[in-house]
């Protein structure tokens, strides 16, 4: 461990399509001493995603076994699929003095706010609902029903905004990344 100082959790949440994944990939490139927490999910793999890098893709049965084995520090059913965070990965990482970046939903974040009160919790908001729809359509990874389900959840997700210390509108990617890097550098 570096100077016996523990690492911190840096948690990014946002309605689907706002840009969490894009922003997290940039943050990993820009910030030193940080690791990305790869979640486990039952969602089907998207074109371009890599098993073990973007997510660990498992069956529902495998996911339920992991729940039984207490593998997750938090898990949720989000947009009809299961997603969970490895307890061991994040605890090992912060114990070694390394900061840990997570892209998780608002409910999972709330659980971590209670368990890791010194974490840095950031909520990204899209410039508008129209722009959010445009980004999801452009990403072209969901069928119509899955896309509509994601848009239907936006209002409910936005209600969690009040729990976050940092709220950033993801308008220009570069500006958002700069703001987050500044927040991280100030707080770790
Ligand atoms: P999330 O992980 O929040 O679901 P993604 O990172 O997959 O969102 O981004 C959704 C789509 O929007 C992607 O096609 C991405 O390239 C695009 N995108 C992300 N951030 C921006 C931005 N600031 N401006 C324009 N497009 C963006
Ligand atoms: P996507 O399918 O678009 O990659 O992610 C869908 C949602 O699941 C996003 O809100 C994302 O942040 C969330 N998510 C990803 N991993 C986890 C996780 O480990 N736990 C929780 N609670 N949510 C997650």
PDB file of N, CA, C and O and ligand atoms in Angstrom, residues 12 14 16 20-21 39-40 43 46 49 55 74-76 78-79 83-85 103-105 107-109 139 142 150 157, ligand 2:
ATOM      1  N   UNK A  12     -19.700   6.630 -11.015  1.00  0.00           N
ATOM      2  CA  UNK A  12     -20.393   7.449 -12.020  1.00  0.00           C
ATOM      3  C   UNK A  12     -21.745   6.800 -12.325  1.00  0.00           C
ATOM      4  O   UNK A  12     -21.811   5.613 -12.655  1.00  0.00           O
ATOM      5  N   UNK A  14     -25.750   7.614 -14.289  1.00  0.00           N
ATOM      6  CA  UNK A  14     -26.461   8.480 -15.237  1.00  0.00           C
ATOM      7  C   UNK A  14     -27.523   7.669 -15.943  1.00  0.00           C
ATOM      8  O   UNK A  14     -27.376   6.446 -16.058  1.00  0.00           O
ATOM      9  N   UNK A  16     -29.245   5.808 -18.932  1.00  0.00           N
ATOM     10  CA  UNK A  16     -28.609   5.089 -20.038  1.00  0.00           C
ATOM     11  C   UNK A  16     -28.508   5.972 -21.280  1.00  0.00           C
ATOM     12  O   UNK A  16     -29.474   6.627 -21.666  1.00  0.00           O
ATOM     13  N   UNK A  20     -21.795   7.515 -19.752  1.00  0.00           N
ATOM     14  CA  UNK A  20     -20.944   6.966 -18.675  1.00  0.00           C
ATOM     15  C   UNK A  20     -19.759   6.152 -19.211  1.00  0.00           C
ATOM     16  O   UNK A  20     -18.624   6.356 -18.801  1.00  0.00           O
ATOM     17  N   UNK A  21     -20.088   5.210 -20.101  1.00  0.00           N
ATOM     18  CA  UNK A  21     -19.045   4.302 -20.589  1.00  0.00           C
ATOM     19  C   UNK A  21     -17.954   5.083 -21.312  1.00  0.00           C
ATOM     20  O   UNK A  21     -16.756   4.882 -21.074  1.00  0.00           O
ATOM     21  N   UNK A  39     -17.961  -4.990 -13.977  1.00  0.00           N
ATOM     22  CA  UNK A  39     -19.146  -5.612 -13.383  1.00  0.00           C
ATOM     23  C   UNK A  39     -19.457  -6.953 -14.044  1.00  0.00           C
ATOM     24  O   UNK A  39     -18.977  -7.232 -15.147  1.00  0.00           O
ATOM     25  N   UNK A  40     -20.287  -7.715 -13.370  1.00  0.00           N
ATOM     26  CA  UNK A  40     -20.806  -8.970 -13.933  1.00  0.00           C
ATOM     27  C   UNK A  40     -22.252  -8.718 -14.352  1.00  0.00           C
ATOM     28  O   UNK A  40     -22.986  -8.024 -13.642  1.00  0.00           O
ATOM     29  N   UNK A  43     -26.813  -9.383 -19.095  1.00  0.00           N
ATOM     30  CA  UNK A  43     -27.244  -8.763 -20.358  1.00  0.00           C
ATOM     31  C   UNK A  43     -26.465  -9.376 -21.536  1.00  0.00           C
ATOM     32  O   UNK A  43     -25.287  -9.694 -21.382  1.00  0.00           O
ATOM     33  N   UNK A  46     -22.800  -6.864 -26.371  1.00  0.00           N
ATOM     34  CA  UNK A  46     -23.006  -6.013 -27.555  1.00  0.00           C
ATOM     35  C   UNK A  46     -21.829  -6.148 -28.495  1.00  0.00           C
ATOM     36  O   UNK A  46     -20.724  -6.467 -28.056  1.00  0.00           O
ATOM     37  N   UNK A  49     -18.050  -5.309 -27.617  1.00  0.00           N
ATOM     38  CA  UNK A  49     -17.710  -5.507 -26.206  1.00  0.00           C
ATOM     39  C   UNK A  49     -16.825  -6.749 -26.040  1.00  0.00           C
ATOM     40  O   UNK A  49     -16.912  -7.690 -26.823  1.00  0.00           O
ATOM     41  N   UNK A  55     -17.543  -6.179 -19.384  1.00  0.00           N
ATOM     42  CA  UNK A  55     -18.301  -6.872 -18.332  1.00  0.00           C
ATOM     43  C   UNK A  55     -17.805  -8.309 -18.292  1.00  0.00           C
ATOM     44  O   UNK A  55     -17.210  -8.794 -19.251  1.00  0.00           O
ATOM     45  N   UNK A  74     -22.780  -5.135  -4.121  1.00  0.00           N
ATOM     46  CA  UNK A  74     -24.125  -4.666  -4.459  1.00  0.00           C
ATOM     47  C   UNK A  74     -24.494  -5.310  -5.788  1.00  0.00           C
ATOM     48  O   UNK A  74     -23.619  -5.581  -6.617  1.00  0.00           O
ATOM     49  N   UNK A  75     -25.768  -5.540  -5.969  1.00  0.00           N
ATOM     50  CA  UNK A  75     -26.252  -5.997  -7.284  1.00  0.00           C
ATOM     51  C   UNK A  75     -27.668  -5.478  -7.463  1.00  0.00           C
ATOM     52  O   UNK A  75     -28.365  -5.221  -6.484  1.00  0.00           O
ATOM     53  N   UNK A  76     -28.071  -5.320  -8.719  1.00  0.00           N
ATOM     54  CA  UNK A  76     -29.411  -4.811  -9.027  1.00  0.00           C
ATOM     55  C   UNK A  76     -29.900  -5.443 -10.317  1.00  0.00           C
ATOM     56  O   UNK A  76     -29.090  -5.869 -11.152  1.00  0.00           O
ATOM     57  N   UNK A  78     -31.367  -4.178 -13.533  1.00  0.00           N
ATOM     58  CA  UNK A  78     -31.512  -2.897 -14.233  1.00  0.00           C
ATOM     59  C   UNK A  78     -31.985  -3.179 -15.660  1.00  0.00           C
ATOM     60  O   UNK A  78     -31.367  -3.988 -16.361  1.00  0.00           O
ATOM     61  N   UNK A  79     -33.046  -2.500 -16.081  1.00  0.00           N
ATOM     62  CA  UNK A  79     -33.612  -2.704 -17.433  1.00  0.00           C
ATOM     63  C   UNK A  79     -33.699  -4.205 -17.771  1.00  0.00           C
ATOM     64  O   UNK A  79     -33.199  -4.662 -18.823  1.00  0.00           O
ATOM     65  N   UNK A  83     -27.035  -6.962 -12.810  1.00  0.00           N
ATOM     66  CA  UNK A  83     -25.696  -6.365 -12.848  1.00  0.00           C
ATOM     67  C   UNK A  83     -25.162  -6.347 -11.419  1.00  0.00           C
ATOM     68  O   UNK A  83     -25.905  -6.014 -10.484  1.00  0.00           O
ATOM     69  N   UNK A  84     -23.883  -6.677 -11.225  1.00  0.00           N
ATOM     70  CA  UNK A  84     -23.336  -6.649  -9.862  1.00  0.00           C
ATOM     71  C   UNK A  84     -21.863  -6.307  -9.829  1.00  0.00           C
ATOM     72  O   UNK A  84     -21.133  -6.509 -10.811  1.00  0.00           O
ATOM     73  N   UNK A  85     -21.440  -5.803  -8.678  1.00  0.00           N
ATOM     74  CA  UNK A  85     -20.051  -5.364  -8.459  1.00  0.00           C
ATOM     75  C   UNK A  85     -19.333  -6.337  -7.536  1.00  0.00           C
ATOM     76  O   UNK A  85     -19.848  -6.659  -6.455  1.00  0.00           O
ATOM     77  N   UNK A 103     -18.969   2.275 -12.908  1.00  0.00           N
ATOM     78  CA  UNK A 103     -20.096   2.782 -13.717  1.00  0.00           C
ATOM     79  C   UNK A 103     -21.279   1.917 -13.312  1.00  0.00           C
ATOM     80  O   UNK A 103     -21.404   0.779 -13.763  1.00  0.00           O
ATOM     81  N   UNK A 104     -22.089   2.425 -12.394  1.00  0.00           N
ATOM     82  CA  UNK A 104     -23.209   1.596 -11.912  1.00  0.00           C
ATOM     83  C   UNK A 104     -24.488   2.430 -11.798  1.00  0.00           C
ATOM     84  O   UNK A 104     -24.442   3.654 -11.826  1.00  0.00           O
ATOM     85  N   UNK A 105     -25.611   1.747 -11.645  1.00  0.00           N
ATOM     86  CA  UNK A 105     -26.890   2.456 -11.656  1.00  0.00           C
ATOM     87  C   UNK A 105     -27.137   3.182 -10.329  1.00  0.00           C
ATOM     88  O   UNK A 105     -26.383   3.016  -9.365  1.00  0.00           O
ATOM     89  N   UNK A 107     -29.399   2.902  -7.991  1.00  0.00           N
ATOM     90  CA  UNK A 107     -29.724   2.129  -6.786  1.00  0.00           C
ATOM     91  C   UNK A 107     -28.474   1.488  -6.196  1.00  0.00           C
ATOM     92  O   UNK A 107     -28.265   1.492  -4.982  1.00  0.00           O
ATOM     93  N   UNK A 108     -27.637   0.932  -7.074  1.00  0.00           N
ATOM     94  CA  UNK A 108     -26.371   0.348  -6.616  1.00  0.00           C
ATOM     95  C   UNK A 108     -25.485   1.415  -5.988  1.00  0.00           C
ATOM     96  O   UNK A 108     -24.816   1.182  -4.976  1.00  0.00           O
ATOM     97  N   UNK A 109     -25.497   2.601  -6.576  1.00  0.00           N
ATOM     98  CA  UNK A 109     -24.705   3.713  -6.041  1.00  0.00           C
ATOM     99  C   UNK A 109     -25.140   4.067  -4.626  1.00  0.00           C
ATOM    100  O   UNK A 109     -24.315   4.338  -3.760  1.00  0.00           O
ATOM    101  N   UNK A 139     -26.063   5.034 -30.876  1.00  0.00           N
ATOM    102  CA  UNK A 139     -25.279   3.887 -30.373  1.00  0.00           C
ATOM    103  C   UNK A 139     -25.774   2.595 -31.014  1.00  0.00           C
ATOM    104  O   UNK A 139     -24.996   1.681 -31.248  1.00  0.00           O
ATOM    105  N   UNK A 142     -29.580  -1.244 -28.781  1.00  0.00           N
ATOM    106  CA  UNK A 142     -30.806  -1.792 -28.205  1.00  0.00           C
ATOM    107  C   UNK A 142     -31.887  -1.925 -29.279  1.00  0.00           C
ATOM    108  O   UNK A 142     -31.936  -1.096 -30.197  1.00  0.00           O
ATOM    109  N   UNK A 150     -35.372   2.010 -21.473  1.00  0.00           N
ATOM    110  CA  UNK A 150     -34.309   2.870 -20.934  1.00  0.00           C
ATOM    111  C   UNK A 150     -34.796   4.315 -20.823  1.00  0.00           C
ATOM    112  O   UNK A 150     -34.557   4.979 -19.821  1.00  0.00           O
ATOM    113  N   UNK A 157     -34.758   7.708 -12.490  1.00  0.00           N
ATOM    114  CA  UNK A 157     -33.314   7.787 -12.208  1.00  0.00           C
ATOM    115  C   UNK A 157     -32.910   9.205 -11.804  1.00  0.00           C
ATOM    116  O   UNK A 157     -32.094   9.393 -10.900  1.00  0.00           O
TER     117      UNK A 157
HETATM  118  P1  LIG B   2     -25.531  -1.097 -19.872  1.00  0.00           P
HETATM  119  O1  LIG B   2     -26.360  -2.311 -20.148  1.00  0.00           O
HETATM  120  O2  LIG B   2     -25.980   0.091 -20.687  1.00  0.00           O
HETATM  121  O3  LIG B   2     -24.048  -1.346 -19.963  1.00  0.00           O
HETATM  122  O4  LIG B   2     -25.791  -0.691 -18.352  1.00  0.00           O
HETATM  123  C1  LIG B   2     -27.098  -0.572 -17.881  1.00  0.00           C
HETATM  124  C2  LIG B   2     -27.091   0.025 -16.497  1.00  0.00           C
HETATM  125  O5  LIG B   2     -26.512  -0.882 -15.567  1.00  0.00           O
HETATM  126  C3  LIG B   2     -26.285   1.321 -16.371  1.00  0.00           C
HETATM  127  O6  LIG B   2     -27.029   2.219 -15.547  1.00  0.00           O
HETATM  128  C4  LIG B   2     -25.030   0.871 -15.645  1.00  0.00           C
HETATM  129  O7  LIG B   2     -24.452   1.925 -14.904  1.00  0.00           O
HETATM  130  C5  LIG B   2     -25.604  -0.193 -14.733  1.00  0.00           C
HETATM  131  N1  LIG B   2     -24.602  -1.107 -14.179  1.00  0.00           N
HETATM  132  C6  LIG B   2     -23.498  -1.599 -14.775  1.00  0.00           C
HETATM  133  N2  LIG B   2     -22.817  -2.380 -13.922  1.00  0.00           N
HETATM  134  C7  LIG B   2     -23.489  -2.349 -12.743  1.00  0.00           C
HETATM  135  C8  LIG B   2     -23.268  -2.951 -11.460  1.00  0.00           C
HETATM  136  O8  LIG B   2     -22.308  -3.671 -11.208  1.00  0.00           O
HETATM  137  N3  LIG B   2     -24.190  -2.685 -10.509  1.00  0.00           N
HETATM  138  C9  LIG B   2     -25.272  -1.897 -10.724  1.00  0.00           C
HETATM  139  N4  LIG B   2     -26.092  -1.695  -9.705  1.00  0.00           N
HETATM  140  N5  LIG B   2     -25.512  -1.321 -11.912  1.00  0.00           N
HETATM  141  C10 LIG B   2     -24.628  -1.555 -12.907  1.00  0.00           C
END
